[in-house]
């Protein structure tokens, strides 16, 4: 019975790998570029390339709902609750608290995978979603007008502190 189970497991593993090789065939044969293949199969690929280009040396990004950042060549932090204790979301009361937390860590950009935003599975995640929405509504996070067709990502920029004369300035 053990040998039968091992044999079945090996067959399934080999068939899964054969299917993956079939998908890679056009890339391996050169009829599809690696860039086109990754753009169509790996959601964070284009946003990562865009951030690599848009961010200045020293800029940092916090990412929500997306741990597959293989092509992001900039400093980043997984922002989702549970990955760290650098931002204690459940103690934050306002969007100002969230932005102050970002500033304390040197965060300049926020990348959201909307597939996971708005689908909270914990109270802390629900609270974080509310803080993010409030920060956008209050102009403390500025939406960057860029989209990646077929994928649900949003890029945001942390707004500069309000100047002495009032108004909101966006980082250059």
Tab-separated table of C-alpha atoms in Angstrom:
chain	number	residue	atom	x	y	z
A	1	UNK	CA	0.000	0.000	0.000
A	2	UNK	CA	2.895	2.339	0.812
A	3	UNK	CA	4.541	1.668	-2.571
A	4	UNK	CA	1.243	2.241	-4.340
A	5	UNK	CA	0.784	5.586	-2.565
A	6	UNK	CA	4.366	6.638	-3.362
A	7	UNK	CA	3.899	5.626	-6.993
A	8	UNK	CA	0.665	7.585	-7.288
A	9	UNK	CA	2.292	10.617	-5.686
A	10	UNK	CA	5.218	10.425	-8.100
A	11	UNK	CA	2.873	10.164	-11.100
A	12	UNK	CA	0.887	13.199	-9.968
A	13	UNK	CA	4.056	15.187	-9.407
A	14	UNK	CA	5.417	14.276	-12.839
A	15	UNK	CA	2.113	15.135	-14.555
A	16	UNK	CA	1.977	18.547	-12.806
A	17	UNK	CA	5.529	19.289	-13.925
A	18	UNK	CA	4.709	18.167	-17.479
A	19	UNK	CA	1.782	20.614	-17.527
A	20	UNK	CA	4.072	23.427	-16.368
A	21	UNK	CA	6.601	22.557	-19.090
A	22	UNK	CA	3.775	22.643	-21.638
A	23	UNK	CA	2.933	26.204	-20.477
A	24	UNK	CA	6.596	27.176	-20.767
A	25	UNK	CA	6.954	25.680	-24.246
A	26	UNK	CA	6.337	28.928	-26.160
A	27	UNK	CA	8.847	30.748	-23.928
A	28	UNK	CA	11.453	28.006	-24.290
A	29	UNK	CA	10.959	27.947	-28.072
A	30	UNK	CA	11.170	31.737	-28.299
A	31	UNK	CA	7.687	32.353	-29.716
A	32	UNK	CA	6.730	34.275	-26.537
A	33	UNK	CA	9.139	36.596	-24.767
A	34	UNK	CA	9.946	36.023	-21.118
A	35	UNK	CA	8.577	39.515	-20.412
A	36	UNK	CA	5.232	38.750	-22.092
A	37	UNK	CA	4.998	35.402	-20.333
A	38	UNK	CA	5.672	36.880	-16.888
A	39	UNK	CA	3.288	39.790	-17.585
A	40	UNK	CA	0.464	37.357	-18.289
A	41	UNK	CA	1.157	34.794	-15.558
A	42	UNK	CA	2.665	36.618	-12.570
A	43	UNK	CA	0.487	39.431	-11.203
A	44	UNK	CA	3.166	41.440	-9.379
A	45	UNK	CA	5.624	41.367	-12.311
A	46	UNK	CA	4.572	44.641	-14.022
A	47	UNK	CA	3.957	46.557	-10.765
A	48	UNK	CA	7.421	45.478	-9.566
A	49	UNK	CA	9.070	46.707	-12.780
A	50	UNK	CA	7.171	49.981	-12.529
A	51	UNK	CA	8.247	50.500	-8.899
A	52	UNK	CA	11.865	49.684	-9.816
A	53	UNK	CA	11.715	52.512	-12.344
A	54	UNK	CA	9.594	55.045	-10.416
A	55	UNK	CA	11.218	54.832	-7.000
A	56	UNK	CA	14.245	56.951	-6.218
A	57	UNK	CA	17.272	55.618	-4.348
A	58	UNK	CA	16.308	55.532	-0.686
A	59	UNK	CA	12.555	55.194	-1.360
A	60	UNK	CA	10.793	52.248	0.270
A	61	UNK	CA	7.494	50.518	-0.421
A	62	UNK	CA	5.069	48.627	1.779
A	63	UNK	CA	3.078	45.907	0.048
A	64	UNK	CA	-0.290	44.447	1.019
A	65	UNK	CA	-1.728	41.180	-0.246
A	66	UNK	CA	1.308	40.261	-2.313
A	67	UNK	CA	4.333	38.280	-1.127
A	68	UNK	CA	5.542	37.272	-4.645
A	69	UNK	CA	7.968	40.141	-5.172
A	70	UNK	CA	10.720	38.279	-7.017
A	71	UNK	CA	11.300	41.112	-9.489
A	72	UNK	CA	11.116	44.050	-7.062
A	73	UNK	CA	14.608	45.487	-6.675
A	74	UNK	CA	13.741	48.135	-4.090
A	75	UNK	CA	13.505	47.980	-0.293
A	76	UNK	CA	10.070	46.703	0.677
A	77	UNK	CA	8.103	45.534	3.663
A	78	UNK	CA	5.235	43.072	3.668
A	79	UNK	CA	2.573	45.129	5.356
A	80	UNK	CA	-0.070	42.523	6.030
A	81	UNK	CA	-0.857	41.932	9.706
A	82	UNK	CA	1.084	39.019	11.104
A	83	UNK	CA	4.274	39.476	9.070
A	84	UNK	CA	5.857	41.869	11.551
A	85	UNK	CA	5.223	44.068	14.579
A	86	UNK	CA	6.741	47.260	13.175
A	87	UNK	CA	3.277	48.718	12.593
A	88	UNK	CA	0.754	47.897	15.294
A	89	UNK	CA	-2.433	48.380	13.282
A	90	UNK	CA	-4.869	47.510	16.057
A	91	UNK	CA	-3.545	50.419	18.142
A	92	UNK	CA	-3.932	52.923	15.284
A	93	UNK	CA	-7.077	54.996	15.469
A	94	UNK	CA	-6.840	57.277	12.426
A	95	UNK	CA	-5.296	57.580	8.987
A	96	UNK	CA	-2.824	60.010	10.579
A	97	UNK	CA	-1.615	57.182	12.831
A	98	UNK	CA	-1.086	54.933	9.802
A	99	UNK	CA	0.829	57.635	7.914
A	100	UNK	CA	2.929	58.415	10.991
A	101	UNK	CA	3.810	54.710	11.145
A	102	UNK	CA	4.789	54.745	7.470
A	103	UNK	CA	6.924	57.835	7.954
A	104	UNK	CA	8.658	56.326	10.989
A	105	UNK	CA	9.769	53.445	8.733
A	106	UNK	CA	10.649	55.643	5.742
A	107	UNK	CA	7.803	54.287	3.590
A	108	UNK	CA	7.180	56.339	0.424
A	109	UNK	CA	4.965	54.017	-1.646
A	110	UNK	CA	2.165	51.559	-0.984
A	111	UNK	CA	1.307	48.704	-3.352
A	112	UNK	CA	-2.065	47.032	-2.852
A	113	UNK	CA	-3.247	43.781	-4.356
A	114	UNK	CA	-6.978	44.540	-4.338
A	115	UNK	CA	-7.804	40.867	-4.624
A	116	UNK	CA	-7.150	40.702	-0.884
A	117	UNK	CA	-8.123	44.219	0.194
A	118	UNK	CA	-11.743	44.484	1.259
A	119	UNK	CA	-11.903	40.767	2.033
A	120	UNK	CA	-10.776	40.865	5.658
A	121	UNK	CA	-10.303	37.572	7.395
A	122	UNK	CA	-9.456	39.099	10.786
A	123	UNK	CA	-10.537	42.132	12.765
A	124	UNK	CA	-7.043	43.598	12.419
A	125	UNK	CA	-7.188	43.226	8.609
A	126	UNK	CA	-10.651	44.831	8.543
A	127	UNK	CA	-9.330	47.727	10.641
A	128	UNK	CA	-6.281	48.104	8.364
A	129	UNK	CA	-8.521	48.203	5.280
A	130	UNK	CA	-10.524	51.012	6.927
A	131	UNK	CA	-7.326	52.944	7.741
A	132	UNK	CA	-6.104	52.624	4.145
A	133	UNK	CA	-9.435	53.784	2.714
A	134	UNK	CA	-9.512	56.742	5.124
A	135	UNK	CA	-5.926	57.695	4.214
A	136	UNK	CA	-6.848	57.787	0.510
A	137	UNK	CA	-10.089	59.705	1.141
A	138	UNK	CA	-8.236	62.257	3.287
A	139	UNK	CA	-5.494	62.728	0.676
A	140	UNK	CA	-2.763	61.294	2.876
A	141	UNK	CA	-2.173	58.535	0.331
A	142	UNK	CA	-2.258	59.699	-3.285
A	143	UNK	CA	-3.349	57.215	-5.946
A	144	UNK	CA	-0.882	56.991	-8.811
A	145	UNK	CA	-2.764	56.925	-12.131
A	146	UNK	CA	-1.377	53.667	-13.474
A	147	UNK	CA	-3.062	50.321	-14.058
A	148	UNK	CA	-1.966	46.870	-15.073
A	149	UNK	CA	-4.727	45.353	-17.231
A	150	UNK	CA	-5.901	41.978	-16.036
A	151	UNK	CA	-4.542	42.493	-12.532
A	152	UNK	CA	-6.016	44.193	-9.443
A	153	UNK	CA	-3.119	46.300	-8.178
A	154	UNK	CA	-3.109	49.909	-7.003
A	155	UNK	CA	-0.026	52.030	-6.397
A	156	UNK	CA	-0.165	54.849	-3.857
A	157	UNK	CA	2.305	57.526	-2.804
A	158	UNK	CA	2.546	58.786	0.766
A	159	UNK	CA	1.711	62.508	0.644
A	160	UNK	CA	4.094	65.039	2.132
A	161	UNK	CA	3.072	66.571	5.452
A	162	UNK	CA	0.754	69.543	5.105
A	163	UNK	CA	2.812	72.701	4.514
A	164	UNK	CA	2.509	75.609	6.951
A	165	UNK	CA	0.106	77.435	4.603
A	166	UNK	CA	-2.308	74.484	4.328
A	167	UNK	CA	-3.093	72.144	1.443
A	168	UNK	CA	-1.517	68.810	0.668
A	169	UNK	CA	1.713	68.388	-1.254
A	170	UNK	CA	2.643	65.165	-3.023
A	171	UNK	CA	6.231	63.966	-3.063
A	172	UNK	CA	7.927	64.997	-6.302
